[in-house]
Amino acid sequence: MDKKYYTIGMAGHIDHGKTELTKALTGIDTDRLKEEKERKISIELGYAPLVDNDEYSISIIDVPGHEKFIRQMIAGVAGIDITILVIAGDEGVMPQTIEHLEILTHLEISECIIVTTKMDKVEAEMKELLREDIKSNTKDTIFEDAPLFEVDSLSMSGIFELKEYLLSKINELPTKSANGVFRLPIDQVFQVHGVGTVVRGTVFEGTVSMNDQLTLYPSQKKVQVRNIQQFNQSVERSYAGNRTALALKGVQVKEIERGDVLTDVDNQRVTNRIDVKLNSSPHLKNDIKQRAPIKFHTGTSETYGRIIFFDRNVLNEPRETLYAQIELNEEIYCSRGDRFILRRATPVETIGGGEIVNPTAEKHRFGKQTSLQIEEESKATPEEVLLHELREQPGSDIKALEEKLSLPIDELKSLLEKLQTDGSIVEVKEKYFTVSWIGQRKQYLQQQLTEAHKIYMMRPGLPKSEVVQRLSLTKNASLAIIDYLLDENFLKSDGQYVALPNFKPEVPEEYAKRVETGLDQLKKDGLKVESIDRYFAQKDETIRTEIIKYLIRNQDLIELDNNLYLHKDNYLQAIQGLKNNTDESFETSDAKDYLGVSRKYLIPLLDRMDEEGYTRREESKRYWLK
């Protein structure tokens, strides 16, 4: 893939000229809603192409600046490459400017530019005051050393220079990986007549193609991509960094919400309990008490919940780093290392932001030790995190691991190879397990099968489907482990059964004599047998059934119909005798004359011969095949 894809985000206070700046750069008005036109503010996210040629596809996202639409602002900056902080020259730094500054700092947006707009209105002597105001308010933020551009979107003053800088800066950025897991946090969902359900977002990573099968989280609903569009043009595939719309098959609009995630990884865990590293806001005004209601923003999702502290009962210090847990009212999909923003539910205030440490956490005890444990986990090496993930989710494939660890695919592959070489993990049919987990499963299966062999001595083992359930993995992962243990001769297979290698089915001693007597009598009766109950009578119906199934598997009995069985010797003798006394074909009457039995026995016997490939029936005749 030679073409490169990037997204630029606009942030800033309401009515500071973000939409006009986007229009000046791209020629497109991103205010689409009637209410936006009437109120002259952005309510939803707006998008426009800055460049779309054979070399680059660069999108601009215009996020709302109004305090009421901060959720849309956070969703808009998810996955962007460069942030432009827009400040109106005639107003300077305003409340939403400061809040956007803080949010972008918590999200660790690495590439930043400051643009002052409406500069034709600003007197020369006021420009220096404006610059000082910006310098003061951006201290200790990601914008502290950001370049400053002064423009006017109406006269187009400074627009050419800004655009040239953006294009040169884009050229310096690393290309996002199109390999590995596809991940698209959804920020818009709508219905298009004649097309159906459409979602829109910025591709975080990976690639999506027409007809791909994807999973929607947290609902885990399976969907198919029926169409892909970029800037109203249909394309065959979309890559990391693309602003993309996907038409989906298999899901309705009402089943999707902003904040849902589309990915090509199946069977991933969703969560409502998350361990986090939290950096408190430098502007924190109110005490945040234990289990205080909060709004948790990550990716494009906003979810209500509670904050749980382990080393305190209240947070009241700005600029503090602490380790805590978020308990959400609803499940979401997220990964280790994802950035988040935490806000008060009421009164509205940014509490802070930070990094997800464990996206699928358990409940913890209150105490400083728990906080220290989360801190240690946050500092864990990729190797430690990978081994922990495989202990928690054995049988993960490389896509699932890439998604959970947030590692580049090449780095992950190298790490997996290293851990296999040093004997820490094994790969089985493209699924990974720790050696220690396999050892534990061996011990568990040894115990389970030993017990089963004692109870069900006449069975060839446990059904494979039952072993799959007992392993408590996905079906494919369980089958992979069973095959691995078969290859290692830890298990043996008999059709759909698995057993320990030294196990041999046998009739329990207490029934052995009666079974032997029954078989002898069945053999004496030749082809004119009675109901099987007469030969193997048991008070316990279950035991009788087990005996008959054992004798069938052991080929001592040949079943003709539900209650009619022959001794195997009599069956084989009848076939051999009939073949010796007929030509290449024979009629039913020929068989009746030779065998001397009524149709009650004859027809089931001949049908069984057809099933086993001794004969082939054509109209009234049967032809010998072997």
XYZ file of C-alpha atoms in Angstrom:
626
model
C 0.000 0.000 0.000
C 1.714 3.201 -1.195
C -1.057 5.663 -0.405
C -0.940 7.175 3.098
C -3.949 8.056 5.252
C -4.117 10.678 7.995
C -6.678 12.588 10.035
C -6.414 16.150 11.398
C -8.667 17.256 14.247
C -9.924 20.762 15.042
C -10.522 21.616 18.712
C -11.367 24.816 20.543
C -14.003 27.006 22.174
C -17.457 27.522 20.642
C -17.605 30.073 17.802
C -13.828 30.409 17.546
C -13.898 29.644 13.848
C -13.156 25.913 13.582
C -15.801 25.297 10.939
C -14.794 28.377 8.939
C -11.140 27.355 9.129
C -12.028 23.883 7.865
C -13.955 25.488 5.013
C -11.009 27.781 4.197
C -8.624 24.804 4.078
C -10.900 22.400 2.172
C -13.667 24.442 0.543
C -16.298 22.383 2.375
C -18.809 23.527 5.012
C -18.917 20.784 7.672
C -22.022 22.111 9.464
C -24.622 19.719 8.074
C -27.576 19.875 10.468
C -30.325 22.477 10.204
C -29.882 23.244 13.913
C -26.178 23.845 13.334
C -26.946 26.339 10.566
C -29.509 28.169 12.670
C -27.394 28.328 15.831
C -24.097 28.777 13.941
C -22.377 26.182 16.116
C -21.244 22.602 15.451
C -23.277 19.959 17.273
C -22.097 16.814 15.511
C -18.712 15.912 14.079
C -17.994 17.406 10.661
C -15.609 15.970 8.078
C -13.900 17.222 4.958
C -11.013 16.065 2.751
C -7.932 18.279 2.845
C -6.127 16.149 0.270
C -7.250 13.051 -1.609
C -4.885 11.994 -4.367
C -2.803 8.971 -5.315
C -0.259 9.727 -2.586
C -2.321 10.992 0.358
C -5.790 10.909 1.828
C -5.995 13.543 4.577
C -9.253 14.208 6.447
C -10.140 17.107 8.713
C -12.534 16.574 11.635
C -14.312 19.647 12.971
C -15.379 18.841 16.546
C -18.013 20.791 18.520
C -16.728 23.473 20.852
C -19.812 23.955 23.001
C -19.540 22.572 26.554
C -22.769 20.591 26.074
C -21.182 18.663 23.202
C -17.899 17.713 24.882
C -18.715 14.050 24.294
C -18.711 14.610 20.532
C -15.441 16.506 20.882
C -13.748 13.567 22.649
C -15.137 11.139 20.070
C -13.833 13.354 17.285
C -10.234 13.387 18.450
C -10.093 9.606 18.842
C -7.579 8.293 16.345
C -6.367 11.606 14.921
C -2.775 12.275 13.829
C -2.523 16.057 14.253
C -4.559 18.373 16.459
C -5.184 22.006 15.582
C -6.182 24.042 18.622
C -8.234 26.945 17.298
C -8.341 30.193 19.297
C -10.264 33.254 18.112
C -7.947 36.235 17.955
C -10.679 38.619 19.099
C -11.487 36.576 22.228
C -8.337 34.697 23.222
C -8.231 31.645 25.464
C -11.723 30.712 26.739
C -13.141 28.035 29.078
C -13.606 25.374 26.390
C -10.146 26.151 25.033
C -8.693 25.222 28.427
C -10.838 22.113 28.731
C -9.938 20.975 25.219
C -6.265 21.606 26.037
C -6.532 19.373 29.086
C -8.431 16.612 27.297
C -5.941 16.520 24.436
C -3.082 16.374 26.947
C -4.677 13.421 28.751
C -5.198 11.673 25.408
C -1.505 12.213 24.605
C -2.127 13.622 21.142
C 1.491 13.916 20.033
C 1.365 16.341 17.085
C -0.127 19.742 17.851
C -0.565 23.125 16.151
C -2.122 26.311 17.485
C -4.067 28.500 15.042
C -5.484 31.885 15.939
C -8.405 32.874 13.708
C -10.232 36.092 12.847
C -6.882 37.878 13.011
C -7.970 40.637 10.598
C -10.094 41.911 13.490
C -7.172 42.066 15.928
C -5.233 45.261 16.412
C -1.446 45.001 16.233
C -0.902 45.875 19.895
C -3.386 43.167 20.959
C -1.586 40.402 19.052
C 1.338 40.307 21.490
C -1.081 40.097 24.445
C -2.846 37.240 22.675
C 0.433 35.380 22.197
C 1.301 35.829 25.879
C -2.166 34.604 26.870
C -1.681 31.473 24.768
C 1.826 30.879 26.109
C 0.592 31.137 29.703
C -2.332 28.776 29.234
C -0.466 26.143 27.241
C 2.348 25.776 29.801
C 2.752 22.136 30.955
C 0.437 20.903 28.199
C 1.175 19.119 24.932
C 0.759 22.509 23.197
C 3.522 24.203 25.181
C 5.992 24.158 22.278
C 3.477 23.906 19.443
C 3.930 26.190 16.390
C 1.527 29.132 16.174
C -0.196 30.252 12.957
C -2.220 33.462 12.685
C -4.926 33.321 10.003
C -8.203 34.780 8.862
C -10.610 32.366 7.201
C -12.592 35.045 5.390
C -9.703 36.955 3.807
C -7.679 33.692 3.550
C -4.727 35.428 5.188
C -2.219 32.815 6.422
C -4.284 29.881 5.094
C -1.793 28.952 2.365
C 1.113 28.884 4.848
C -0.907 26.778 7.311
C -1.867 24.278 4.627
C 1.723 24.011 3.413
C 2.910 23.354 6.970
C 0.254 20.673 7.524
C 1.274 18.855 4.353
C 4.967 18.997 5.241
C 4.243 17.812 8.790
C 2.095 14.970 7.520
C 4.976 13.874 5.344
C 7.137 13.442 8.468
C 4.629 11.259 10.323
C 5.046 7.473 10.384
C 2.555 5.505 8.339
C -0.013 3.677 10.418
C 0.160 -0.089 10.159
C -2.392 -1.598 7.795
C -1.493 -5.075 9.061
C -3.031 -6.949 11.935
C -6.295 -6.273 13.709
C -8.916 -4.045 12.118
C -10.497 -1.687 14.644
C -13.039 1.060 14.016
C -14.610 2.966 16.941
C -18.001 4.171 15.703
C -18.858 7.843 16.119
C -21.920 7.978 13.837
C -24.627 5.535 12.800
C -27.493 6.238 10.402
C -29.815 4.766 7.783
C -29.411 5.365 4.047
C -32.375 4.591 1.812
C -31.578 1.692 -0.498
C -28.333 0.944 1.350
C -29.358 0.192 4.923
C -27.329 0.600 8.089
C -24.215 2.784 7.788
C -21.583 3.497 10.445
C -18.795 6.024 10.304
C -15.510 6.464 12.141
C -11.753 6.692 11.816
C -9.941 3.380 11.305
C -7.659 2.987 14.340
C -5.613 0.191 12.834
C -5.665 -2.598 10.274
C -7.564 -2.903 7.008
C -11.174 -3.619 6.056
C -12.328 -4.916 2.670
C -15.616 -5.483 0.894
C -17.554 -8.520 2.215
C -15.357 -8.849 5.320
C -16.995 -10.544 8.287
C -16.717 -8.315 11.378
C -17.870 -8.404 14.986
C -19.681 -5.490 16.617
C -18.784 -4.912 20.270
C -20.005 -4.915 22.963
C -23.053 -6.753 21.530
C -20.751 -9.291 19.774
C -23.128 -9.283 16.831
C -21.713 -10.650 13.565
C -21.990 -8.315 10.562
C -20.773 -8.188 6.971
C -19.371 -5.211 5.061
C -21.504 -4.597 1.983
C -20.009 -1.249 0.926
C -17.109 1.056 1.873
C -17.032 4.798 1.220
C -14.547 7.607 1.706
C -15.736 11.151 0.987
C -18.841 9.780 -0.785
C -16.759 7.569 -3.110
C -17.031 3.769 -3.020
C -13.718 1.964 -2.490
C -12.689 -1.686 -2.248
C -10.903 -1.352 1.100
C -10.002 1.110 3.816
C -6.807 1.416 5.855
C -5.628 2.675 9.245
C -6.029 6.460 9.439
C -8.927 6.574 6.964
C -12.116 8.450 7.652
C -14.497 5.675 6.595
C -18.188 4.861 6.207
C -19.203 1.189 6.184
C -22.579 -0.113 4.998
C -23.315 -3.186 7.103
C -25.382 -6.284 6.486
C -26.953 -8.203 9.358
C -27.611 -5.349 11.795
C -30.158 -2.551 12.216
C -29.475 1.058 13.156
C -31.222 0.623 16.510
C -28.761 -2.149 17.408
C -25.703 0.156 17.154
C -24.670 3.108 19.306
C -21.930 5.697 19.114
C -19.007 4.196 20.999
C -19.488 0.656 19.699
C -16.435 -0.882 18.054
C -16.115 -2.931 14.860
C -13.222 -5.384 14.634
C -12.265 -8.520 12.754
C -11.378 -10.327 16.002
C -13.989 -12.755 17.292
C -14.769 -13.908 20.841
C -13.196 -10.933 22.599
C -14.105 -10.040 26.160
C -16.194 -6.966 26.879
C -15.930 -5.322 30.270
C -17.582 -3.147 32.869
C -14.639 -3.150 35.312
C -11.356 -1.470 34.335
C -8.127 -0.803 36.237
C -6.628 2.566 35.281
C -3.717 4.921 35.758
C -5.377 8.298 36.377
C -3.792 11.748 36.179
C -6.043 14.195 37.980
C -6.959 17.478 36.349
C -4.825 20.540 37.079
C -8.151 22.429 37.321
C -9.894 20.022 39.741
C -12.262 22.083 41.895
C -14.510 19.607 43.696
C -13.710 16.632 45.914
C -14.189 13.302 44.150
C -15.433 10.861 46.761
C -15.236 7.073 46.856
C -17.659 5.505 44.323
C -18.606 8.940 42.977
C -20.665 8.821 39.762
C -18.559 9.518 36.672
C -18.634 9.521 32.865
C -15.905 7.419 31.283
C -14.788 8.320 27.752
C -12.557 6.045 25.682
C -12.398 5.824 21.913
C -15.795 7.151 20.876
C -17.732 5.735 23.846
C -19.218 7.552 26.817
C -20.389 5.342 29.690
C -21.677 6.156 33.155
C -20.215 4.436 36.181
C -18.373 4.903 39.487
C -14.764 5.467 40.463
C -13.258 3.138 43.078
C -10.177 4.168 45.049
C -7.942 1.705 46.900
C -5.522 4.017 48.727
C -7.955 6.775 49.752
C -11.609 7.677 50.059
C -11.443 11.034 48.328
C -9.493 12.679 45.493
C -8.976 16.399 45.973
C -5.467 17.070 44.698
C -4.883 18.424 41.177
C -2.030 17.065 39.040
C -1.832 13.811 40.995
C -1.167 10.361 39.550
C -3.087 7.496 41.157
C -4.207 3.948 40.372
C -7.901 3.177 40.622
C -10.728 1.166 39.147
C -13.719 2.199 37.052
C -16.950 0.246 37.487
C -19.273 0.920 34.548
C -23.042 0.615 34.315
C -22.720 -1.019 30.883
C -20.132 -3.202 29.203
C -17.755 -1.695 26.664
C -14.915 -2.902 24.440
C -11.436 -1.509 25.060
C -7.777 -2.556 25.173
C -4.796 -2.196 27.440
C -2.994 1.076 26.742
C -6.088 2.870 25.414
C -6.357 6.463 26.597
C -9.432 7.719 28.476
C -11.051 10.850 29.897
C -12.908 10.856 33.220
C -15.566 13.477 33.931
C -18.002 14.109 36.751
C -21.591 13.231 35.994
C -22.779 16.338 37.846
C -21.731 19.071 38.184
C -19.913 18.690 34.871
C -16.156 18.765 35.360
C -13.122 16.973 33.963
C -11.662 14.809 36.732
C -8.648 13.752 34.686
C -7.525 11.173 32.204
C -4.940 8.519 31.627
C -4.288 4.993 30.476
C -6.164 1.703 30.738
C -4.025 -0.819 32.642
C -6.313 -3.848 32.746
C -9.448 -3.711 30.568
C -10.997 -6.826 32.153
C -10.249 -6.343 35.837
C -11.653 -8.226 38.821
C -12.934 -6.757 42.075
C -10.077 -5.858 44.416
C -9.698 -5.381 48.163
C -9.448 -1.849 49.495
C -5.890 -1.023 50.502
C -2.691 0.589 49.351
C -1.315 -2.809 48.303
C -3.963 -3.045 45.575
C -3.007 0.378 44.266
C 0.643 -0.711 44.175
C -0.295 -3.911 42.311
C -2.106 -1.928 39.612
C 0.901 0.390 39.386
C 3.218 -2.610 38.940
C 0.926 -4.003 36.253
C 0.993 -0.666 34.442
C 4.791 -0.946 34.293
C 4.792 -4.573 33.136
C 6.894 -5.440 30.099
C 5.188 -6.634 26.894
C 6.446 -10.146 27.701
C 4.840 -10.089 31.145
C 1.608 -8.711 29.749
C 1.535 -11.340 26.984
C 2.035 -14.212 29.430
C -0.639 -12.761 31.706
C -3.074 -12.469 28.789
C -2.456 -16.089 27.758
C -3.030 -17.238 31.330
C -6.283 -15.295 31.380
C -7.324 -16.142 27.816
C -5.595 -19.382 26.729
C -5.975 -20.224 23.062
C -5.786 -16.611 21.862
C -4.679 -16.156 18.271
C -2.287 -13.471 17.095
C -5.073 -11.047 16.137
C -6.633 -11.244 19.588
C -3.232 -10.761 21.235
C -2.399 -7.787 19.027
C -5.692 -6.157 19.929
C -5.339 -6.735 23.662
C -1.654 -5.828 23.960
C -1.710 -2.911 21.504
C 1.679 -4.011 20.134
C 2.853 -3.577 16.536
C 2.407 -6.885 14.706
C 6.124 -7.347 13.953
C 7.062 -6.762 17.590
C 4.366 -9.209 18.727
C 5.553 -11.909 16.317
C 9.144 -11.564 17.560
C 7.970 -11.815 21.163
C 5.907 -14.931 20.445
C 8.872 -16.579 18.733
C 11.122 -15.759 21.695
C 8.673 -17.212 24.228
C 8.293 -20.379 22.150
C 12.058 -20.766 21.894
C 12.567 -20.455 25.651
C 9.746 -22.920 26.343
C 7.274 -20.546 27.968
C 4.488 -20.959 25.405
C 3.457 -23.300 22.603
C 1.624 -22.623 19.361
C -1.109 -25.075 18.433
C -2.919 -24.494 15.143
C -2.191 -20.738 15.255
C -3.405 -20.497 18.855
C -1.126 -19.831 21.802
C -0.993 -21.412 25.255
C 1.403 -21.127 28.159
C 3.280 -24.320 28.974
C 2.168 -23.989 32.593
C -1.499 -23.820 31.537
C -1.108 -26.955 29.414
C 0.499 -28.703 32.388
C -2.478 -27.776 34.569
C -4.932 -28.977 31.901
C -3.068 -32.271 31.599
C -3.379 -32.817 35.333
C -7.052 -31.895 35.206
C -7.810 -34.199 32.257
C -5.836 -37.047 33.865
C -8.072 -36.774 36.902
C -11.309 -36.386 34.912
C -10.589 -39.284 32.547
C -9.362 -41.612 35.324
C -12.620 -41.039 37.159
C -14.683 -41.465 33.970
C -12.891 -44.723 33.069
C -13.754 -46.147 36.506
C -17.416 -45.189 36.269
C -17.927 -46.013 32.584
C -15.662 -49.020 32.113
C -17.474 -50.204 28.982
C -17.210 -46.874 27.137
C -14.194 -46.072 24.942
C -13.651 -42.822 26.836
C -15.305 -39.452 27.195
C -17.029 -37.950 24.155
C -14.790 -35.320 22.565
C -17.641 -32.790 22.773
C -17.737 -33.259 26.557
C -13.976 -32.754 26.861
C -14.346 -29.576 24.801
C -16.879 -28.267 27.336
C -14.704 -29.218 30.299
C -11.725 -27.305 28.929
C -13.784 -24.078 29.151
C -12.283 -22.568 25.989
C -13.734 -21.674 22.625
C -14.575 -24.774 20.600
C -11.710 -24.238 18.151
C -9.176 -23.681 20.936
C -10.368 -26.797 22.796
C -10.144 -28.941 19.661
C -6.642 -27.596 19.023
C -5.511 -28.602 22.531
C -7.082 -32.060 22.194
C -5.223 -32.606 18.921
C -1.994 -31.397 20.556
C -2.407 -33.872 23.437
C -3.195 -36.661 20.964
C 0.010 -35.888 19.057
C 1.935 -36.027 22.336
C 0.344 -39.415 23.120
C -1.070 -38.019 26.330
C -4.499 -38.974 24.965
C -5.752 -41.478 22.456
C -8.767 -41.212 20.191
C -11.465 -43.739 19.314
C -13.822 -42.094 16.851
C -15.526 -39.294 18.746
C -14.132 -40.446 22.087
C -10.873 -39.602 23.847
C -9.224 -41.657 26.574
C -5.980 -42.118 28.455
C -3.513 -44.116 26.343
C -3.456 -47.248 28.546
C -7.203 -47.499 28.976
C -9.056 -50.440 27.452
C -12.850 -50.784 27.747
C -14.102 -53.959 29.411
C -17.210 -55.442 30.989
C -17.181 -55.007 34.784
C -16.496 -58.235 36.618
C -19.946 -58.334 38.187
C -21.610 -58.540 34.747
C -18.984 -60.519 32.853
C -20.475 -64.004 33.406
C -23.988 -62.982 32.366
C -22.651 -61.267 29.244
C -20.663 -64.363 28.295
C -23.757 -66.557 28.779
C -25.883 -64.194 26.690
C -23.396 -64.244 23.818
C -23.217 -68.040 23.909
C -26.999 -68.355 23.741
C -27.182 -65.784 20.927
C -24.651 -67.803 18.945
C -26.618 -71.039 19.481
C -29.791 -69.423 18.161
C -28.166 -68.716 14.777
C -30.219 -66.350 12.626
C -33.558 -66.949 14.340
C -32.852 -64.764 17.343
C -35.234 -63.417 19.963
C -35.459 -59.916 21.405
C -32.090 -58.767 22.717
C -33.657 -58.321 26.175
C -33.873 -62.108 26.495
C -30.119 -62.500 26.169
C -28.915 -59.581 28.276
C -31.640 -59.062 30.845
C -30.821 -56.430 33.470
C -32.944 -54.730 36.075
C -31.083 -51.529 35.389
C -31.981 -50.355 31.894
C -28.901 -48.087 31.790
C -26.563 -51.028 32.448
C -28.249 -53.122 29.751
C -27.857 -50.279 27.246
C -24.183 -49.843 28.198
C -23.562 -53.595 27.709
C -25.202 -53.667 24.276
C -23.299 -50.563 23.104
C -20.042 -52.086 24.334
C -20.708 -55.371 22.473
C -21.576 -53.462 19.279
C -18.390 -51.346 19.497
C -16.442 -54.548 20.206
C -18.100 -56.138 17.125
C -19.547 -59.016 19.150
C -23.061 -57.945 18.166
C -24.405 -56.962 14.751
C -27.494 -54.767 14.921
C -30.165 -55.511 12.317
C -32.864 -53.240 13.723
C -33.700 -51.590 17.041
C -34.256 -54.830 18.934
C -32.842 -57.508 16.635
C -29.167 -58.462 16.888
C -26.998 -61.301 15.591
C -23.850 -62.816 16.977
C -21.001 -61.591 14.737
C -19.938 -65.189 13.888
C -23.442 -66.088 12.721
C -23.677 -62.945 10.648
C -20.366 -63.523 8.880
C -21.135 -67.233 8.316
C -24.495 -66.330 6.760
C -22.809 -63.905 4.337
C -20.073 -66.360 3.375
C -22.507 -69.239 2.909
C -24.866 -67.130 0.817
C -22.012 -65.929 -1.386
C -20.728 -69.467 -1.885
C -24.175 -70.665 -2.966
C -25.222 -67.874 -5.332
C -23.871 -66.342 -8.527
C -22.762 -62.712 -9.040
C -26.294 -61.657 -8.209
C -29.263 -63.169 -6.396
C -32.920 -62.563 -5.691
C -34.454 -62.207 -2.234
C -36.102 -65.578 -2.751
C -32.680 -67.187 -3.334
C -31.439 -65.879 -0.012
C -34.625 -67.007 1.755
C -34.290 -70.535 0.369
C -30.629 -70.853 1.395
C -30.814 -69.213 4.831
C -34.170 -70.740 5.750
C -35.504 -67.710 7.660
C -38.654 -65.644 7.437
C -38.750 -62.084 6.075
C -38.697 -60.836 9.694
C -35.013 -61.795 9.837
C -34.132 -61.845 6.145
C -34.919 -58.264 5.098
C -32.981 -56.579 7.993
C -30.070 -58.951 7.281
C -29.968 -58.079 3.578
C -30.301 -54.359 4.322
C -27.347 -54.567 6.700
C -25.288 -56.295 3.991
C -26.104 -53.379 1.656
C -25.072 -50.822 4.307
C -21.734 -52.522 4.899
C -20.945 -52.758 1.187
C -21.184 -56.530 0.769
C -23.987 -56.121 -1.757
C -25.715 -53.521 -3.914
C -29.427 -53.653 -4.511
C -30.852 -52.933 -7.969
C -34.624 -53.407 -8.146
C -35.316 -57.026 -7.123
C -31.706 -58.202 -7.363
C -28.609 -57.812 -5.242
C -25.087 -57.862 -6.656
C -22.028 -58.977 -4.723
C -19.426 -56.256 -4.213
C -16.939 -58.093 -2.013
